[in-house]
mmCIF file of C-alpha atoms in Angstrom:
data_model
loop_
_atom_site.group_PDB
_atom_site.id
_atom_site.type_symbol
_atom_site.label_atom_id
_atom_site.label_comp_id
_atom_site.label_asym_id
_atom_site.label_seq_id
_atom_site.Cartn_x
_atom_site.Cartn_y
_atom_site.Cartn_z
ATOM 1 C CA MET B 1 22.091 -32.000 40.073
ATOM 2 C CA SER B 2 22.631 -29.183 37.565
ATOM 3 C CA VAL B 3 21.426 -28.442 34.047
ATOM 4 C CA ARG B 4 23.446 -26.616 31.409
ATOM 5 C CA LEU B 5 21.978 -25.360 28.135
ATOM 6 C CA ARG B 6 23.875 -24.758 24.915
ATOM 7 C CA ALA B 7 21.837 -22.947 22.239
ATOM 8 C CA ARG B 8 22.484 -22.025 18.658
ATOM 9 C CA GLY B 9 20.316 -20.459 15.960
ATOM 10 C CA SER B 10 17.689 -17.713 15.947
ATOM 11 C CA MET B 11 15.949 -16.245 18.972
ATOM 12 C CA ARG B 12 12.567 -17.735 18.011
ATOM 13 C CA ALA B 13 13.435 -21.409 17.549
ATOM 14 C CA PHE B 14 16.794 -23.044 17.952
ATOM 15 C CA ASP B 15 18.568 -26.289 18.715
ATOM 16 C CA VAL B 16 19.358 -26.660 22.361
ATOM 17 C CA GLY B 17 21.579 -29.290 23.898
ATOM 18 C CA ILE B 18 20.721 -30.253 27.484
ATOM 19 C CA GLU B 19 23.350 -31.684 29.815
ATOM 20 C CA VAL B 20 22.202 -33.123 33.133
ATOM 21 C CA MET B 21 25.041 -33.361 35.668
ATOM 22 C CA ARG B 22 24.976 -35.328 38.937
ATOM 23 C CA ASP B 23 28.016 -35.393 41.228
ATOM 24 C CA GLY B 24 30.134 -33.915 38.436
ATOM 25 C CA ARG B 25 29.194 -36.627 35.924
ATOM 26 C CA ARG B 26 26.989 -36.251 32.859
ATOM 27 C CA VAL B 27 24.070 -38.647 33.103
ATOM 28 C CA ASP B 28 21.805 -37.722 30.178
ATOM 29 C CA THR B 29 21.640 -35.544 27.072
ATOM 30 C CA ALA B 30 18.940 -34.538 24.626
ATOM 31 C CA ILE B 31 18.711 -32.506 21.461
ATOM 32 C CA GLY B 32 15.557 -30.865 20.203
ATOM 33 C CA GLU B 33 13.814 -27.663 19.200
ATOM 34 C CA ALA B 34 12.857 -25.487 22.130
ATOM 35 C CA ALA B 35 12.072 -22.016 23.352
ATOM 36 C CA VAL B 36 13.848 -21.163 26.597
ATOM 37 C CA GLN B 37 12.332 -18.903 29.263
ATOM 38 C CA CYS B 38 14.669 -17.576 31.929
ATOM 39 C CA ALA B 39 13.193 -17.023 35.379
ATOM 40 C CA ALA B 40 14.482 -15.593 38.615
ATOM 41 C CA THR B 41 15.364 -18.130 41.311
ATOM 42 C CA GLU B 42 15.886 -15.606 44.089
ATOM 43 C CA GLY B 43 14.057 -12.526 45.313
ATOM 44 C CA PRO B 44 10.368 -11.521 45.133
ATOM 45 C CA ASP B 45 9.966 -12.612 41.499
ATOM 46 C CA ALA B 46 11.366 -16.118 42.085
ATOM 47 C CA LEU B 47 9.531 -19.106 40.642
ATOM 48 C CA PRO B 48 9.382 -22.434 42.500
ATOM 49 C CA LEU B 49 12.222 -24.797 41.669
ATOM 50 C CA SER B 50 9.841 -27.740 41.348
ATOM 51 C CA PRO B 51 6.184 -27.845 40.262
ATOM 52 C CA GLY B 52 3.397 -28.745 42.600
ATOM 53 C CA PRO B 53 1.429 -31.997 42.374
ATOM 54 C CA GLY B 54 -0.135 -32.437 38.951
ATOM 55 C CA ALA B 55 1.430 -29.269 37.553
ATOM 56 C CA SER B 56 2.987 -29.116 34.132
ATOM 57 C CA PRO B 57 6.802 -29.017 34.228
ATOM 58 C CA LEU B 58 6.549 -25.989 31.921
ATOM 59 C CA ALA B 59 4.096 -24.129 34.144
ATOM 60 C CA GLY B 60 5.132 -20.725 35.402
ATOM 61 C CA ARG B 61 4.916 -17.045 34.728
ATOM 62 C CA ARG B 62 3.630 -16.040 31.283
ATOM 63 C CA PRO B 63 6.294 -14.431 29.113
ATOM 64 C CA ALA B 64 6.129 -10.719 28.470
ATOM 65 C CA ALA B 65 4.331 -9.542 25.337
ATOM 66 C CA ARG B 66 6.456 -9.416 22.189
ATOM 67 C CA ASP B 67 4.993 -7.798 19.083
ATOM 68 C CA GLY B 68 1.496 -8.609 20.287
ATOM 69 C CA ILE B 69 2.120 -12.376 20.118
ATOM 70 C CA ALA B 70 2.935 -13.677 23.607
ATOM 71 C CA GLY B 71 1.559 -12.554 26.935
ATOM 72 C CA GLY B 72 -1.365 -10.553 25.491
ATOM 73 C CA PRO B 73 -1.700 -7.793 22.894
ATOM 74 C CA ALA B 74 0.965 -5.122 22.684
ATOM 75 C CA THR B 75 -0.145 -1.488 22.732
ATOM 76 C CA LEU B 76 1.418 1.682 21.364
ATOM 77 C CA PHE B 77 -0.104 5.156 21.803
ATOM 78 C CA GLY B 78 -3.276 3.333 22.879
ATOM 79 C CA LEU B 79 -3.324 1.267 19.678
ATOM 80 C CA ALA B 80 -4.023 -2.463 19.933
ATOM 81 C CA PRO B 81 -5.002 -5.356 17.646
ATOM 82 C CA GLY B 82 -8.712 -5.462 16.874
ATOM 83 C CA GLN B 83 -9.284 -1.706 16.716
ATOM 84 C CA ARG B 84 -11.128 -0.619 13.554
ATOM 85 C CA ALA B 85 -12.154 2.465 11.613
ATOM 86 C CA LYS B 86 -14.657 2.630 8.733
ATOM 87 C CA THR B 87 -15.898 5.092 6.150
ATOM 88 C CA MET B 88 -18.574 5.051 3.440
ATOM 89 C CA ARG B 89 -18.187 6.577 -0.013
ATOM 90 C CA ARG B 90 -19.783 6.693 -3.462
ATOM 91 C CA PHE B 91 -17.662 7.611 -6.465
ATOM 92 C CA GLU B 92 -19.612 9.394 -9.188
ATOM 93 C CA PRO B 93 -18.825 9.495 -12.937
ATOM 94 C CA GLY B 94 -17.423 13.004 -12.506
ATOM 95 C CA ASP B 95 -14.896 11.696 -9.957
ATOM 96 C CA LEU B 96 -13.609 9.206 -12.522
ATOM 97 C CA ASP B 97 -13.386 11.923 -15.174
ATOM 98 C CA GLU B 98 -11.339 14.178 -12.869
ATOM 99 C CA TYR B 99 -9.066 11.286 -11.898
ATOM 100 C CA ALA B 100 -8.474 10.318 -15.546
ATOM 101 C CA GLU B 101 -7.595 13.905 -16.466
ATOM 102 C CA LEU B 102 -5.335 14.462 -13.461
ATOM 103 C CA CYS B 103 -3.451 11.162 -13.845
ATOM 104 C CA ALA B 104 -3.624 10.918 -17.653
ATOM 105 C CA ASP B 105 -5.234 7.500 -17.205
ATOM 106 C CA ALA B 106 -6.653 6.489 -20.583
ATOM 107 C CA ASN B 107 -7.826 3.040 -19.487
ATOM 108 C CA PRO B 108 -11.029 2.564 -21.536
ATOM 109 C CA LEU B 109 -12.677 0.651 -18.693
ATOM 110 C CA VAL B 110 -12.290 3.801 -16.578
ATOM 111 C CA VAL B 111 -13.160 6.496 -19.131
ATOM 112 C CA ASP B 112 -15.470 4.833 -21.695
ATOM 113 C CA PRO B 113 -18.855 3.379 -20.615
ATOM 114 C CA SER B 114 -19.342 1.581 -23.947
ATOM 115 C CA ALA B 115 -15.934 -0.100 -23.634
ATOM 116 C CA ALA B 116 -16.893 -1.275 -20.154
ATOM 117 C CA ARG B 117 -20.157 -2.740 -21.467
ATOM 118 C CA ARG B 118 -18.337 -4.520 -24.289
ATOM 119 C CA ALA B 119 -16.131 -6.090 -21.621
ATOM 120 C CA GLY B 120 -19.229 -7.443 -19.879
ATOM 121 C CA LEU B 121 -19.303 -4.831 -17.108
ATOM 122 C CA PRO B 122 -22.435 -2.923 -16.088
ATOM 123 C CA ALA B 123 -20.571 0.398 -15.987
ATOM 124 C CA ARG B 124 -17.128 1.964 -15.848
ATOM 125 C CA ILE B 125 -14.828 0.747 -13.069
ATOM 126 C CA VAL B 126 -13.528 2.846 -10.202
ATOM 127 C CA PRO B 127 -9.713 2.888 -10.582
ATOM 128 C CA GLY B 128 -7.653 1.237 -7.869
ATOM 129 C CA PRO B 129 -5.866 4.413 -6.705
ATOM 130 C CA LEU B 130 -9.218 6.038 -5.875
ATOM 131 C CA LEU B 131 -10.176 3.031 -3.760
ATOM 132 C CA ALA B 132 -6.779 3.081 -2.047
ATOM 133 C CA GLY B 133 -7.325 6.761 -1.308
ATOM 134 C CA MET B 134 -10.047 5.727 1.126
ATOM 135 C CA PHE B 135 -7.372 3.936 3.165
ATOM 136 C CA SER B 136 -5.172 7.030 3.104
ATOM 137 C CA ASP B 137 -8.007 9.041 4.647
ATOM 138 C CA LEU B 138 -8.723 6.452 7.345
ATOM 139 C CA LEU B 139 -5.074 5.925 8.282
ATOM 140 C CA GLY B 140 -4.188 9.600 8.338
ATOM 141 C CA THR B 141 -7.239 10.963 10.147
ATOM 142 C CA ARG B 142 -8.904 8.128 12.089
ATOM 143 C CA LEU B 143 -6.744 5.074 12.846
ATOM 144 C CA PRO B 144 -3.967 5.453 13.813
ATOM 145 C CA GLY B 145 -4.683 9.150 13.098
ATOM 146 C CA ARG B 146 -2.837 12.382 12.397
ATOM 147 C CA GLY B 147 0.918 11.986 12.331
ATOM 148 C CA THR B 148 0.738 8.516 10.738
ATOM 149 C CA GLY B 149 3.368 7.718 8.117
ATOM 150 C CA TRP B 150 1.922 5.418 5.423
ATOM 151 C CA MET B 151 4.911 3.266 4.479
ATOM 152 C CA LYS B 152 3.614 0.275 2.541
ATOM 153 C CA GLN B 153 0.376 -1.016 1.055
ATOM 154 C CA SER B 154 -0.549 -4.333 -0.550
ATOM 155 C CA LEU B 155 -3.835 -4.646 -2.469
ATOM 156 C CA ARG B 156 -5.774 -7.436 -4.176
ATOM 157 C CA PHE B 157 -8.634 -6.296 -6.409
ATOM 158 C CA LEU B 158 -11.133 -9.151 -6.231
ATOM 159 C CA TRP B 159 -14.174 -7.519 -7.878
ATOM 160 C CA PRO B 160 -14.660 -4.196 -9.681
ATOM 161 C CA ALA B 161 -16.353 -1.211 -8.068
ATOM 162 C CA HIS B 162 -18.574 1.055 -10.175
ATOM 163 C CA PRO B 163 -19.721 4.697 -10.056
ATOM 164 C CA GLY B 164 -22.716 5.257 -7.783
ATOM 165 C CA GLN B 165 -22.031 2.087 -5.789
ATOM 166 C CA ALA B 166 -22.028 2.414 -1.993
ATOM 167 C CA LEU B 167 -18.603 1.322 -0.737
ATOM 168 C CA GLN B 168 -17.335 0.753 2.781
ATOM 169 C CA ALA B 169 -13.597 0.969 3.455
ATOM 170 C CA MET B 170 -12.239 -0.379 6.727
ATOM 171 C CA VAL B 171 -8.843 -0.640 8.384
ATOM 172 C CA GLU B 172 -8.263 -3.005 11.321
ATOM 173 C CA ILE B 173 -5.116 -3.275 13.414
ATOM 174 C CA VAL B 174 -3.682 -6.790 13.221
ATOM 175 C CA ARG B 175 -0.228 -6.227 14.729
ATOM 176 C CA VAL B 176 1.513 -3.618 16.874
ATOM 177 C CA ARG B 177 5.316 -3.470 17.066
ATOM 178 C CA PRO B 178 6.247 -1.051 19.869
ATOM 179 C CA ASP B 179 9.987 -1.660 19.445
ATOM 180 C CA LYS B 180 9.881 -0.227 15.911
ATOM 181 C CA GLN B 181 6.810 2.011 16.330
ATOM 182 C CA LEU B 182 5.128 0.186 13.441
ATOM 183 C CA VAL B 183 1.528 -0.958 13.044
ATOM 184 C CA ASN B 184 0.087 -3.439 10.527
ATOM 185 C CA LEU B 185 -3.562 -3.067 9.518
ATOM 186 C CA ARG B 186 -5.817 -5.123 7.295
ATOM 187 C CA SER B 187 -7.440 -2.831 4.715
ATOM 188 C CA THR B 188 -10.651 -3.813 2.916
ATOM 189 C CA VAL B 189 -13.355 -2.382 0.664
ATOM 190 C CA ARG B 190 -16.804 -4.014 0.586
ATOM 191 C CA ASP B 191 -20.042 -3.234 -1.192
ATOM 192 C CA ILE B 192 -23.305 -2.668 0.648
ATOM 193 C CA SER B 193 -24.052 -6.420 0.636
ATOM 194 C CA GLY B 194 -20.760 -7.138 2.398
ATOM 195 C CA ALA B 195 -19.039 -8.653 -0.640
ATOM 196 C CA LEU B 196 -15.270 -8.182 -0.463
ATOM 197 C CA LEU B 197 -14.009 -6.112 -3.399
ATOM 198 C CA VAL B 198 -10.513 -5.155 -2.217
ATOM 199 C CA ASP B 199 -8.333 -6.885 0.368
ATOM 200 C CA GLY B 200 -4.896 -5.764 1.488
ATOM 201 C CA GLU B 201 -2.571 -4.754 4.299
ATOM 202 C CA SER B 202 -1.178 -1.404 5.366
ATOM 203 C CA LEU B 203 2.098 -0.793 7.191
ATOM 204 C CA VAL B 204 2.336 2.532 9.005
ATOM 205 C CA LEU B 205 4.885 4.336 11.175
ATOM 206 C CA VAL B 206 3.365 5.988 14.251
ATOM 207 C CA ARG B 207 6.308 7.633 16.002
ATOM 208 C CA ASN B 208 4.917 11.119 15.233
ATOM 209 C CA LEU B 209 1.458 10.473 16.705
ATOM 210 C CA ALA B 210 2.355 12.001 20.067
ATOM 211 C CA ARG B 211 3.625 15.175 18.401
ATOM 212 C CA ALA B 212 0.490 15.458 16.262
ATOM 213 C CA ARG B 213 -1.776 14.909 19.276
ATOM 214 C CA GLY B 214 0.139 17.434 21.350
#
């Protein structure tokens, strides 16, 4: 008996037609969505042609890791999902004044305490770019570290941060893509109680890490 597969579509999920041949005649066909794993049938890496008693017909060697999804977490320059880096910071009123002057940001909620109070806020708000700057420091000096190229950043500002407030920024690796030398990290800012103020994701290029470490 022999089995022939005909596949079409993407590499992740595709339609596969299965032809079962016995004595040169087709005896059964099936169509469905499947992921196909190729295994050696000869040599030291060969898998058994038939499962043992009680074994699943899909049992066998685990597939190699791909983008940290199958076969365990992928690593790149020692980087792996779950690694974290944190920093604490307080922004003072003078920091907001310097930012507003440097960037010509005339947002009254940033520069005018009375305008902030009229809006129902206890104090001026720390502008988003200053909060995002905490991620720049973490990514470029801690995780992944020097040589990191910060390519993309998404941010959601859930609650305002205020001058004098203790803030903790954290980046955590959620995906490593060795084939493209890219790393995705969740990026968050929380207050001292643990309330989430900012939530986002960073995409960084790490191909220059080895050069920076050398």
